[in-house]
PDB file of N, CA and C in Angstrom:
ATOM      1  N   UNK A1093     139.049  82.510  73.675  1.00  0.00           N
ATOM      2  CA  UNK A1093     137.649  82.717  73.380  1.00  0.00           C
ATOM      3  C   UNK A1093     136.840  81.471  73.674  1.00  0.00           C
ATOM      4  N   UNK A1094     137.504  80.291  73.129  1.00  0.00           N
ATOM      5  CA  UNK A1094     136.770  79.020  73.312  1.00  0.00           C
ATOM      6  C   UNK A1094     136.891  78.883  75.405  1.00  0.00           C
ATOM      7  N   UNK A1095     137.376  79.317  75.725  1.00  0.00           N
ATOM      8  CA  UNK A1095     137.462  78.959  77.341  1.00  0.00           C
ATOM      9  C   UNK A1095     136.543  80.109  77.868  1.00  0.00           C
ATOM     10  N   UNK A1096     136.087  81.212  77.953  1.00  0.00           N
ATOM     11  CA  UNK A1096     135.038  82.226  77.836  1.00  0.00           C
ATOM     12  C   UNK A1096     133.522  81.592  77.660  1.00  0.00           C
ATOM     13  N   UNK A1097     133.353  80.471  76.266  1.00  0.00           N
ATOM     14  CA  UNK A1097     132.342  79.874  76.189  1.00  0.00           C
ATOM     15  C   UNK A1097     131.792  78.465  76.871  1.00  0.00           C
ATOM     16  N   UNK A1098     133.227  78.437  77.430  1.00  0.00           N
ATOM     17  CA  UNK A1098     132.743  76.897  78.184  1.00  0.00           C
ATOM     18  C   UNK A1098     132.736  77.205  79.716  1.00  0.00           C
ATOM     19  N   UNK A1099     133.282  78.599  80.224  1.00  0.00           N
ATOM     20  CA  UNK A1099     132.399  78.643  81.340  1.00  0.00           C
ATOM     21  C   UNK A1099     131.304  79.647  80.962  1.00  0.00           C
ATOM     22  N   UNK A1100     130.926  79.944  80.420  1.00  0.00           N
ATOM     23  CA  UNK A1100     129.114  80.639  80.202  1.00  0.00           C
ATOM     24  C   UNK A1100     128.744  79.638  79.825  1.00  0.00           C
ATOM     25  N   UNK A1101     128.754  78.542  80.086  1.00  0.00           N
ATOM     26  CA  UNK A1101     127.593  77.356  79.020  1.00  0.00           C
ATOM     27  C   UNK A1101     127.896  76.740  80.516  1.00  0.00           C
ATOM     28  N   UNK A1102     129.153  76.410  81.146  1.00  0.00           N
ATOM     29  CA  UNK A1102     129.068  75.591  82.576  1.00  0.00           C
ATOM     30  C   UNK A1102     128.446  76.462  83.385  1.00  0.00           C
ATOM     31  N   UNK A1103     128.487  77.582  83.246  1.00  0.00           N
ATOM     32  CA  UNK A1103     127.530  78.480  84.494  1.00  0.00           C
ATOM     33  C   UNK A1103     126.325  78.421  83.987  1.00  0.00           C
ATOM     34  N   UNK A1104     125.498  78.554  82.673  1.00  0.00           N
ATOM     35  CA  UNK A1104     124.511  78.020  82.827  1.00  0.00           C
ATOM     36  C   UNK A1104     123.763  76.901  82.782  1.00  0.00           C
ATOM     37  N   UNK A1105     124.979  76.011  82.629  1.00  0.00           N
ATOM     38  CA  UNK A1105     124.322  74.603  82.789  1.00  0.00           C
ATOM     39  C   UNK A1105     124.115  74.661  84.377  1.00  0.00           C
ATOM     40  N   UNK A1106     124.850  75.196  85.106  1.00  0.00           N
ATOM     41  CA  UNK A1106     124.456  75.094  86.995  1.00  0.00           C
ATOM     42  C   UNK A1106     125.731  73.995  87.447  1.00  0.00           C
ATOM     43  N   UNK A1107     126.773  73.943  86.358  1.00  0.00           N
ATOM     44  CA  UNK A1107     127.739  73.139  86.959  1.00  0.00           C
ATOM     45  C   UNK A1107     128.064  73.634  88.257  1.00  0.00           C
ATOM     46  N   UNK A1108     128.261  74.897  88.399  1.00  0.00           N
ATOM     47  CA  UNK A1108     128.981  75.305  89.684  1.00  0.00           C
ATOM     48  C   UNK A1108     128.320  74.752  90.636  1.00  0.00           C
ATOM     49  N   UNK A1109     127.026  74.399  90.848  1.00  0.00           N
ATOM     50  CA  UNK A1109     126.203  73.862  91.532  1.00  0.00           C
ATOM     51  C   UNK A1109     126.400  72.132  92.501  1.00  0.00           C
ATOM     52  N   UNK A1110     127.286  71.772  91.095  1.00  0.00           N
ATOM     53  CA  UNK A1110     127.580  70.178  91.478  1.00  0.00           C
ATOM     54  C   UNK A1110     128.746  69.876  91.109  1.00  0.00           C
ATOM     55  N   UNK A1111     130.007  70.524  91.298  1.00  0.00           N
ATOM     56  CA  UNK A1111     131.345  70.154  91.043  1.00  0.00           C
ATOM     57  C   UNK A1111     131.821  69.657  92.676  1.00  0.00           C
ATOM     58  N   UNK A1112     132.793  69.057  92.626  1.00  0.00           N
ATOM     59  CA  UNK A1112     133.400  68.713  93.673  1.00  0.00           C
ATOM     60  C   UNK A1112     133.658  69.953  94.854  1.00  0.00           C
ATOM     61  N   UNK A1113     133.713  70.667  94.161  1.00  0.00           N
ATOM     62  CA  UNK A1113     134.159  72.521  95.034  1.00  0.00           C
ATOM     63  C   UNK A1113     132.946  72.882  95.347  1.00  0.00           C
ATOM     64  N   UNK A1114     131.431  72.300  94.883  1.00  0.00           N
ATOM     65  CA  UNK A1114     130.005  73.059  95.376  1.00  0.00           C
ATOM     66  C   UNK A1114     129.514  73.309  96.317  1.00  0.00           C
ATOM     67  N   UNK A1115     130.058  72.649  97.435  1.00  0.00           N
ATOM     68  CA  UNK A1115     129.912  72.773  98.977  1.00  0.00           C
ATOM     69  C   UNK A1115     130.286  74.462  98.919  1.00  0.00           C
ATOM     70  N   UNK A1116     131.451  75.155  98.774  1.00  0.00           N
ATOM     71  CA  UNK A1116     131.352  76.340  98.849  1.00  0.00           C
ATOM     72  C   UNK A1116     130.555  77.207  98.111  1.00  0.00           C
ATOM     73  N   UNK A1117     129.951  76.955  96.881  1.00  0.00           N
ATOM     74  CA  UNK A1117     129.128  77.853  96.195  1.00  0.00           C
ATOM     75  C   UNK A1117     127.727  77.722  97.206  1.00  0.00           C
ATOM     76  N   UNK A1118     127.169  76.497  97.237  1.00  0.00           N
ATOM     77  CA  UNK A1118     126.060  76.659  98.685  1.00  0.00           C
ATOM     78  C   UNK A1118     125.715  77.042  99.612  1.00  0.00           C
ATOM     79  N   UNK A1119     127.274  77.096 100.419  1.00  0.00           N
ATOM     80  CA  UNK A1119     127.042  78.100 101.751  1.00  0.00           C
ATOM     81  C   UNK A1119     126.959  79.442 101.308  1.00  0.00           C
ATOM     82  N   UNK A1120     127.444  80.149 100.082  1.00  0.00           N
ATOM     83  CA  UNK A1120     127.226  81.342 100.203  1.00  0.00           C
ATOM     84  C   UNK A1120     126.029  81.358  99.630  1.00  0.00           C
ATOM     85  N   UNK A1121     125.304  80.541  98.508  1.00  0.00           N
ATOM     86  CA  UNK A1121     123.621  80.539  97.840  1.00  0.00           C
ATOM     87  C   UNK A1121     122.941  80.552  99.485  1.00  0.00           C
ATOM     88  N   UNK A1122     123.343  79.899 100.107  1.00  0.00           N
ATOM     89  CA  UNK A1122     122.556  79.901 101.022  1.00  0.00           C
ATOM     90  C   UNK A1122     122.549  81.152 101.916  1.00  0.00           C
ATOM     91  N   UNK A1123     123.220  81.572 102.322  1.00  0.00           N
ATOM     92  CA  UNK A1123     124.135  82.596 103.131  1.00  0.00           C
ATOM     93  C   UNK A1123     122.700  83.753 102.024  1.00  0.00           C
ATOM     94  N   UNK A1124     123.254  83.816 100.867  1.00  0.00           N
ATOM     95  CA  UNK A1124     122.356  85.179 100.126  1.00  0.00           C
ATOM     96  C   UNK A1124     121.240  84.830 100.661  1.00  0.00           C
ATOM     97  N   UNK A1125     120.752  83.735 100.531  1.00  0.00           N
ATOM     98  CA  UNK A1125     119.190  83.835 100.758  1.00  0.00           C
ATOM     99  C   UNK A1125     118.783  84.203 101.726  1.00  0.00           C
ATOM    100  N   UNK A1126     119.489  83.938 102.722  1.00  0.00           N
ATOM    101  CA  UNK A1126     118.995  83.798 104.180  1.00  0.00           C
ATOM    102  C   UNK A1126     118.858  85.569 104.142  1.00  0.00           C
ATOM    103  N   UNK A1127     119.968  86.033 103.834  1.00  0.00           N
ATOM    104  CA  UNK A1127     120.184  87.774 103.677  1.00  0.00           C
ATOM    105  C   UNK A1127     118.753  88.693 103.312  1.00  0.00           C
ATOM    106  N   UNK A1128     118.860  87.947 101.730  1.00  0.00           N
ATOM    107  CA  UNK A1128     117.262  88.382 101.315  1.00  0.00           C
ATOM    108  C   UNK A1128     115.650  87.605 101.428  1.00  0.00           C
ATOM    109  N   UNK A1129     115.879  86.870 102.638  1.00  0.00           N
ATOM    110  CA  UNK A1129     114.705  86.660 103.011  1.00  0.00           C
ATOM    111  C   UNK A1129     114.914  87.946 104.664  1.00  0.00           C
ATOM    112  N   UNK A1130     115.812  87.939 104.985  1.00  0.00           N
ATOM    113  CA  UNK A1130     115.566  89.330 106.002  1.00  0.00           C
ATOM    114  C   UNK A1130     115.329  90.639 105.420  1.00  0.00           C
ATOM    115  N   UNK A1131     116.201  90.865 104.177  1.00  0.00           N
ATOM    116  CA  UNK A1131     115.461  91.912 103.760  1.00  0.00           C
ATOM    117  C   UNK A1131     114.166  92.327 103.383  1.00  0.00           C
ATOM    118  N   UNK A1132     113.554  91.172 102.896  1.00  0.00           N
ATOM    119  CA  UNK A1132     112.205  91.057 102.665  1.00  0.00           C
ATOM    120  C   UNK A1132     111.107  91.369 103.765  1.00  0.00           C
ATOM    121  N   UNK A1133     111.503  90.314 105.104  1.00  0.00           N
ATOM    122  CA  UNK A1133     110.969  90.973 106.193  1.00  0.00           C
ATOM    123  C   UNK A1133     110.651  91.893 106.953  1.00  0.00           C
ATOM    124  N   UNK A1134     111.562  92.786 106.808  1.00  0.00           N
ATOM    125  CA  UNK A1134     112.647  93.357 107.247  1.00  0.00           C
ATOM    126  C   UNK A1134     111.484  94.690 106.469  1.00  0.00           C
ATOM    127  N   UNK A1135     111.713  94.747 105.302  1.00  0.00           N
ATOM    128  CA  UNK A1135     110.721  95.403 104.374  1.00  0.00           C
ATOM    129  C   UNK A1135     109.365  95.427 104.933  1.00  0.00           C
ATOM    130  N   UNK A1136     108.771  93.756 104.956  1.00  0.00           N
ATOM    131  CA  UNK A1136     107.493  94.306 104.931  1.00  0.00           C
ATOM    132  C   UNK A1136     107.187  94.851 106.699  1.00  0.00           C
ATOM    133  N   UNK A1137     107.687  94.443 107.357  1.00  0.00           N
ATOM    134  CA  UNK A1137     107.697  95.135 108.732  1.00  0.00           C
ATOM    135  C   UNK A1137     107.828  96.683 108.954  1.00  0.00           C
ATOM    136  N   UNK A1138     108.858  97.776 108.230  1.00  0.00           N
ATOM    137  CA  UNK A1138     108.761  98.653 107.895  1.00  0.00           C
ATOM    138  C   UNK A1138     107.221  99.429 107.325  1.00  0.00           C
ATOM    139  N   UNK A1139     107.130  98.788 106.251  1.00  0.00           N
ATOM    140  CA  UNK A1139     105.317  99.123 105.752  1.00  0.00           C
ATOM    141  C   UNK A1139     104.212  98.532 106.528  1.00  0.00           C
ATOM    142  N   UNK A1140     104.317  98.094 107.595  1.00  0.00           N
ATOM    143  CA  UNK A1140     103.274  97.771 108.321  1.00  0.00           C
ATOM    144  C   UNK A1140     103.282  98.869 109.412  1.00  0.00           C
ATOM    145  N   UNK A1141     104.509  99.204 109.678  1.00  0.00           N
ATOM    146  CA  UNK A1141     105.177 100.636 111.008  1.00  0.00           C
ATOM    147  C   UNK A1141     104.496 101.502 110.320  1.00  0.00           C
ATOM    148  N   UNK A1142     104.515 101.960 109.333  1.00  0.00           N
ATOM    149  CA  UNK A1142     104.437 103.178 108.257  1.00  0.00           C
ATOM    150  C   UNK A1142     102.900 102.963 107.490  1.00  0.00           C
ATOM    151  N   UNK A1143     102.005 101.975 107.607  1.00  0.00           N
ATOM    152  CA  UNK A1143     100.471 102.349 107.909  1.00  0.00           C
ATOM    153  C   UNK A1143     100.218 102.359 109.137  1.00  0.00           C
ATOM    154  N   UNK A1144     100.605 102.041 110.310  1.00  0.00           N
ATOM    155  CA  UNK A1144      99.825 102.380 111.344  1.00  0.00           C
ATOM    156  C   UNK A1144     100.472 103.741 111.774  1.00  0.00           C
ATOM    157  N   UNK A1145     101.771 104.290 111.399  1.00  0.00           N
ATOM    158  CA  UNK A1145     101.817 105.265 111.614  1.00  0.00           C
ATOM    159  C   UNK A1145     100.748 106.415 111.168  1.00  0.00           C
ATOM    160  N   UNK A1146     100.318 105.924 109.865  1.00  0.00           N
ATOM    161  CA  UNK A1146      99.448 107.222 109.056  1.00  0.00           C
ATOM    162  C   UNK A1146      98.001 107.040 110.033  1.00  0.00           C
ATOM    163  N   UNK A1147      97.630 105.598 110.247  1.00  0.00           N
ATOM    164  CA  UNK A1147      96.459 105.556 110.946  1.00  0.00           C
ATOM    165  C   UNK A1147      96.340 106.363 112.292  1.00  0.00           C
ATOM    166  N   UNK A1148      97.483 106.193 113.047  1.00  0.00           N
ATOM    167  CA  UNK A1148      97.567 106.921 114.044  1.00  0.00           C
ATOM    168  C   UNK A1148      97.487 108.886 113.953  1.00  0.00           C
ATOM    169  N   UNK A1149      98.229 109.121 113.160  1.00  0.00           N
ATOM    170  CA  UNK A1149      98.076 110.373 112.747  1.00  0.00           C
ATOM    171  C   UNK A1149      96.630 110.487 112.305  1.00  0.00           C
ATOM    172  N   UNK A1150      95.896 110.103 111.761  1.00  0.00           N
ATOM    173  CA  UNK A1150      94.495 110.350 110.717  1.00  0.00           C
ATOM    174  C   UNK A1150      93.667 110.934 112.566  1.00  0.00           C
ATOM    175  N   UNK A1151      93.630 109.532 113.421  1.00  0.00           N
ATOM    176  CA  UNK A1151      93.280 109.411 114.284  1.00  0.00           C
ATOM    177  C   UNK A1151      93.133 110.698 115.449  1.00  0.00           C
ATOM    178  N   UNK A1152      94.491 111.326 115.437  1.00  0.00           N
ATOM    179  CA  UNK A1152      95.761 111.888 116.562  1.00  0.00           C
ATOM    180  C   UNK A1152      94.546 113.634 116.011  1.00  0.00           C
ATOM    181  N   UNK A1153      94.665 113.590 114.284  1.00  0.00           N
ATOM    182  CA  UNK A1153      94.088 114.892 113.872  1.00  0.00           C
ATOM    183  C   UNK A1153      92.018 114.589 114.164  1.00  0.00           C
ATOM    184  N   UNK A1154      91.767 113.332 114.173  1.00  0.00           N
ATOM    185  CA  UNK A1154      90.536 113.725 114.686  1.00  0.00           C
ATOM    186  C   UNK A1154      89.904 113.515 115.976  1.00  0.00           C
ATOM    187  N   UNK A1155      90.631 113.211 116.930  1.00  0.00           N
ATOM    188  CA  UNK A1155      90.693 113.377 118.296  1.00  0.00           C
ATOM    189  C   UNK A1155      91.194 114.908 118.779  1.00  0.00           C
ATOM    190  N   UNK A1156      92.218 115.774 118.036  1.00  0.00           N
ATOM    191  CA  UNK A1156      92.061 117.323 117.940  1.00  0.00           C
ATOM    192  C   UNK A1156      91.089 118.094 117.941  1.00  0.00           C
ATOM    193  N   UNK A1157      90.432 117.124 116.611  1.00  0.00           N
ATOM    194  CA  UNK A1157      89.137 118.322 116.305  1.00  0.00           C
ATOM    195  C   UNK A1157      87.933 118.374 116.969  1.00  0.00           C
ATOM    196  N   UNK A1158      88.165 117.239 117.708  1.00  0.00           N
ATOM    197  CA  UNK A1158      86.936 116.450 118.725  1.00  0.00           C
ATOM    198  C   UNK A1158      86.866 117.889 119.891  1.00  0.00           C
ATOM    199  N   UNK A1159      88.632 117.769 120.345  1.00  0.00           N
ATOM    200  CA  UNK A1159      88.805 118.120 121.552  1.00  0.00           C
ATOM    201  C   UNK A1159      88.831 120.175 121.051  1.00  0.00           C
ATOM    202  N   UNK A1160      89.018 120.336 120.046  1.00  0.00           N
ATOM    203  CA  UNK A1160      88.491 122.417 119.770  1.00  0.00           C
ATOM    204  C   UNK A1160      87.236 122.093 120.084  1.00  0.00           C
ATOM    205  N   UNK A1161      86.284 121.503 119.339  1.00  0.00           N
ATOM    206  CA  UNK A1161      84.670 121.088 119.558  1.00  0.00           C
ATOM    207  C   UNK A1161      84.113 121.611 120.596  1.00  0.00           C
ATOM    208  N   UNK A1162      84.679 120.261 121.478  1.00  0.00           N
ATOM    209  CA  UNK A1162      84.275 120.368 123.107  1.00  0.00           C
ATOM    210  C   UNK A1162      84.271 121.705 123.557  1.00  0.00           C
ATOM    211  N   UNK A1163      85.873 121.842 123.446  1.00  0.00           N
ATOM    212  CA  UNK A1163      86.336 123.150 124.170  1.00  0.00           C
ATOM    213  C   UNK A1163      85.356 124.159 124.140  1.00  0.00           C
ATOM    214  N   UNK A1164      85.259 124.680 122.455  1.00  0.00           N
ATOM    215  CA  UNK A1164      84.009 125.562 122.056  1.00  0.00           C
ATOM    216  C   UNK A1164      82.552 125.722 122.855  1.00  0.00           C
ATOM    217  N   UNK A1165      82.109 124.073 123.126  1.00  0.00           N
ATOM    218  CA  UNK A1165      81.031 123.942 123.243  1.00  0.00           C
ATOM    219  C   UNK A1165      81.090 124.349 125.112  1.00  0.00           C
ATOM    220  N   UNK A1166      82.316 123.807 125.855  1.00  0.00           N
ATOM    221  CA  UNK A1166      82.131 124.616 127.201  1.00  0.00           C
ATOM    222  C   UNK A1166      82.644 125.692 127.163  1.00  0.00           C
ATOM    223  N   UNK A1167      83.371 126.411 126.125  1.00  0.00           N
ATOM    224  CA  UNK A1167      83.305 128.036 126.536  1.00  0.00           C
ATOM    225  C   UNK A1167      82.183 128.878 126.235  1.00  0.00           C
ATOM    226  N   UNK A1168      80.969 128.257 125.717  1.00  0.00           N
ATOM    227  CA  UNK A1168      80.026 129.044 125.907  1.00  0.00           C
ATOM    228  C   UNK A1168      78.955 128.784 126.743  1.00  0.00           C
ATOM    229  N   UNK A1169      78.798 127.145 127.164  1.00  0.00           N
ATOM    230  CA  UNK A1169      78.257 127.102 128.356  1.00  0.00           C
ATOM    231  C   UNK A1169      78.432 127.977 129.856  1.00  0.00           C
ATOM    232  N   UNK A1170      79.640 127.859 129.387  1.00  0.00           N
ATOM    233  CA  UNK A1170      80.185 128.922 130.552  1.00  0.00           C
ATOM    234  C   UNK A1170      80.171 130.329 130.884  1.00  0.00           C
ATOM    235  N   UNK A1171      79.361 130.663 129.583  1.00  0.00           N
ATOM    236  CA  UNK A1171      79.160 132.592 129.534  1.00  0.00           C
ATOM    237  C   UNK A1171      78.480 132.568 130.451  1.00  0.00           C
ATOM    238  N   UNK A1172      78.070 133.916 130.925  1.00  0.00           N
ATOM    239  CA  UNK A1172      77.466 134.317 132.288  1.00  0.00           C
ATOM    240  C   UNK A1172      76.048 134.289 131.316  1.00  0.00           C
ATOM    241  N   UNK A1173      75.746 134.537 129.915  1.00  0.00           N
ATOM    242  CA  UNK A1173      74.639 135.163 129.321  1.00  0.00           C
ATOM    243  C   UNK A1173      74.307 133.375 129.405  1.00  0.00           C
ATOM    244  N   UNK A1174      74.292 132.751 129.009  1.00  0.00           N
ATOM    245  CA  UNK A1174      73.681 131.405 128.932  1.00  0.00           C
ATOM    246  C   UNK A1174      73.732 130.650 130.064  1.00  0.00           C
ATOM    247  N   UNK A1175      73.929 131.142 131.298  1.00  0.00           N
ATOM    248  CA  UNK A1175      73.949 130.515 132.387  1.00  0.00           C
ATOM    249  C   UNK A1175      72.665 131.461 133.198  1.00  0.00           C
ATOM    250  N   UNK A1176      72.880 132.633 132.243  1.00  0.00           N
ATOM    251  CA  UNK A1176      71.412 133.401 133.163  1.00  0.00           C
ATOM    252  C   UNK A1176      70.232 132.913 132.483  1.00  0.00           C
ATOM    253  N   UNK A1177      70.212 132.568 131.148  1.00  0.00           N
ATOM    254  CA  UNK A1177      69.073 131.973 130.503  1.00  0.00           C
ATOM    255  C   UNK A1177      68.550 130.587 131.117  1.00  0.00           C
ATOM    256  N   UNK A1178      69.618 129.865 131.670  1.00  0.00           N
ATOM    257  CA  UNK A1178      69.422 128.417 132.032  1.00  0.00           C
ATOM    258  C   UNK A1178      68.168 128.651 133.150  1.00  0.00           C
ATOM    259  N   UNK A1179      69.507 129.541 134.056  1.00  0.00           N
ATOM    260  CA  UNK A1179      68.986 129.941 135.576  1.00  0.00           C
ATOM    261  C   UNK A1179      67.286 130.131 135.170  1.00  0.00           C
ATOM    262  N   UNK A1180      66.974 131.596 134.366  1.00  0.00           N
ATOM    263  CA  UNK A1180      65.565 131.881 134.137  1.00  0.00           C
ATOM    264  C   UNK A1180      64.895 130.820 133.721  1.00  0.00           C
ATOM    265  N   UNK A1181      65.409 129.723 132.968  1.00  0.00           N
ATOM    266  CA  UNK A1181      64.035 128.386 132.614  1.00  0.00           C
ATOM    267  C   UNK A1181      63.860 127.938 133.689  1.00  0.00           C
ATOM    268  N   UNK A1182      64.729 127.700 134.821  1.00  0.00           N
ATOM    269  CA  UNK A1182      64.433 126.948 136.619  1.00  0.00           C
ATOM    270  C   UNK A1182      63.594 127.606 137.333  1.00  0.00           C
ATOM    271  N   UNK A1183      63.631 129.157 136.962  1.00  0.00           N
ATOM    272  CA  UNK A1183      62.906 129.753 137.730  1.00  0.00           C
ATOM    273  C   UNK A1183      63.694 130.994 138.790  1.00  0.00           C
ATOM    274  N   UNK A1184      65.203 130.841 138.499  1.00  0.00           N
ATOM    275  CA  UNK A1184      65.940 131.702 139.483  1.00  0.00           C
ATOM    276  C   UNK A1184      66.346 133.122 138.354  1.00  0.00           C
ATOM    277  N   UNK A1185      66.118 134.485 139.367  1.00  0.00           N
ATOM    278  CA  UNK A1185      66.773 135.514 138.645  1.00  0.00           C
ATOM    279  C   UNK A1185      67.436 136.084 139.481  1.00  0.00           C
ATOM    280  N   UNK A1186      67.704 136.999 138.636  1.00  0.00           N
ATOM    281  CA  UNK A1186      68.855 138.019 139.858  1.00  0.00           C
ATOM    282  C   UNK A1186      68.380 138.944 140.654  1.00  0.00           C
ATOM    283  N   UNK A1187      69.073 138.724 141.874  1.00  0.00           N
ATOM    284  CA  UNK A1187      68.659 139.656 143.132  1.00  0.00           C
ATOM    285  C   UNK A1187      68.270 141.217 142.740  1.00  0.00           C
ATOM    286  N   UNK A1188      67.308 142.132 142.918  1.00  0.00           N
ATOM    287  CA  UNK A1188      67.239 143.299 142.689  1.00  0.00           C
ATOM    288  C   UNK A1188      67.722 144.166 143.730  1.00  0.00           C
ATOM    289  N   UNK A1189      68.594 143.438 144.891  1.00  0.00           N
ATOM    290  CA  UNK A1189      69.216 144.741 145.623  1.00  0.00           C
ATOM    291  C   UNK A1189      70.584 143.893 145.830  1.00  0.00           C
ATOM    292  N   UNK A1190      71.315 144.576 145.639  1.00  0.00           N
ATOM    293  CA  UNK A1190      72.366 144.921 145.535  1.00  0.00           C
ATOM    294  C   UNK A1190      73.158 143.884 147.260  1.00  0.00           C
ATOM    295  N   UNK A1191      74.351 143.522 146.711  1.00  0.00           N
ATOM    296  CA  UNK A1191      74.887 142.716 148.128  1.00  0.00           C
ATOM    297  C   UNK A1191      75.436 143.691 149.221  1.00  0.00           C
ATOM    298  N   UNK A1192      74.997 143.379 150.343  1.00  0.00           N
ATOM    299  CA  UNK A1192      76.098 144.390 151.444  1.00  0.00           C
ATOM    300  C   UNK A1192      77.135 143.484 151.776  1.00  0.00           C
ATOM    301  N   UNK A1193      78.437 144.536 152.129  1.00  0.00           N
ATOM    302  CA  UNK A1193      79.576 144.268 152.418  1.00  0.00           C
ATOM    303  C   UNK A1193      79.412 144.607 153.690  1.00  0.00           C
ATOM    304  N   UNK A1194      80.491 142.801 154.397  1.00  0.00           N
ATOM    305  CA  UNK A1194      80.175 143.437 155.560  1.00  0.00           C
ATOM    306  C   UNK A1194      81.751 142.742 156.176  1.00  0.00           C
ATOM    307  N   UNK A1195      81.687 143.991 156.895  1.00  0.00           N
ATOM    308  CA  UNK A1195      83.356 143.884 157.680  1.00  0.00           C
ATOM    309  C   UNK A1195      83.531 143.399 158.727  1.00  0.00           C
ATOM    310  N   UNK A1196      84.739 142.138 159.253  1.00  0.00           N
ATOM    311  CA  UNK A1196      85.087 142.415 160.501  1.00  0.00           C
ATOM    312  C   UNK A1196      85.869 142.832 160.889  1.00  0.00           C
ATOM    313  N   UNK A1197      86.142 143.361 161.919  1.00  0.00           N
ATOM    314  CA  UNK A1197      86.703 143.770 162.564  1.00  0.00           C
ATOM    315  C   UNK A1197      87.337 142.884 163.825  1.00  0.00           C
ATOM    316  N   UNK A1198      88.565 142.354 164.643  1.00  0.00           N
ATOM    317  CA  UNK A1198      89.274 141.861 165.116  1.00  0.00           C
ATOM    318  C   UNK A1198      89.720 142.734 166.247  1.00  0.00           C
ATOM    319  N   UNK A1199      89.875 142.707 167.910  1.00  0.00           N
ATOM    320  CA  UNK A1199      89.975 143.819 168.333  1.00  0.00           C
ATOM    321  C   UNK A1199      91.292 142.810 169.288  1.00  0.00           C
ATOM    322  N   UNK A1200      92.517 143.206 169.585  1.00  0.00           N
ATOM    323  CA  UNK A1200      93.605 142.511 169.922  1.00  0.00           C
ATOM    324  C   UNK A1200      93.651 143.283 170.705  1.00  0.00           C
TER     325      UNK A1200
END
């Protein structure tokens, strides 16, 4: 029991730290750190991927809605009924006789 208390009192005094053998407790203190300073990075690099991912998406859905918009807005430019209205503000209407068809003929 008494040997139980004298290494919990040497481990927290930090003996392990400065005994003749401490060279090996260092390389691995060191060794961890180095570990969890990559994880850390490592981390915040992840959450920087993962807001610009959402930004991109926010973006991706209103460049969509841009592009139904548009679409909308030239499929009705494009009706024949709002292209005859245009025509009538210029001044052009539609022919009142009718087109002739006209054939050739090729004689070999």
């Amino acid at each position: 029991m008494e040997t139980k208390r004298k290494n919990i009192y040497d481990f927290l005094r930090g003996s392990f730290l400065t005994d003749e053998s401490s060279f090996k407790n260092w390389r691995i203190i060191i060794f961890v750190v180095v570990l969890l300073l990559i994880m850390i990075s490592s981390a915040h690099n992840i959450d920087k991927k993962g807001i610009k991912i959402s930004e991109l998406n926010k973006k991706k859905r209103e460049l969509r809605a841009e592009h139904i918009d548009i679409g909308t807005i030239l499929m009705r430019t494009k009706m024949e009924s709002t292209i005859r209205e245009k025509a009538l503000k210029i001044g052009l209407k539609p022919s009142e006789t009718p087109p002739k068809i006209i054939k050739v003929t090729q004689k070999k």
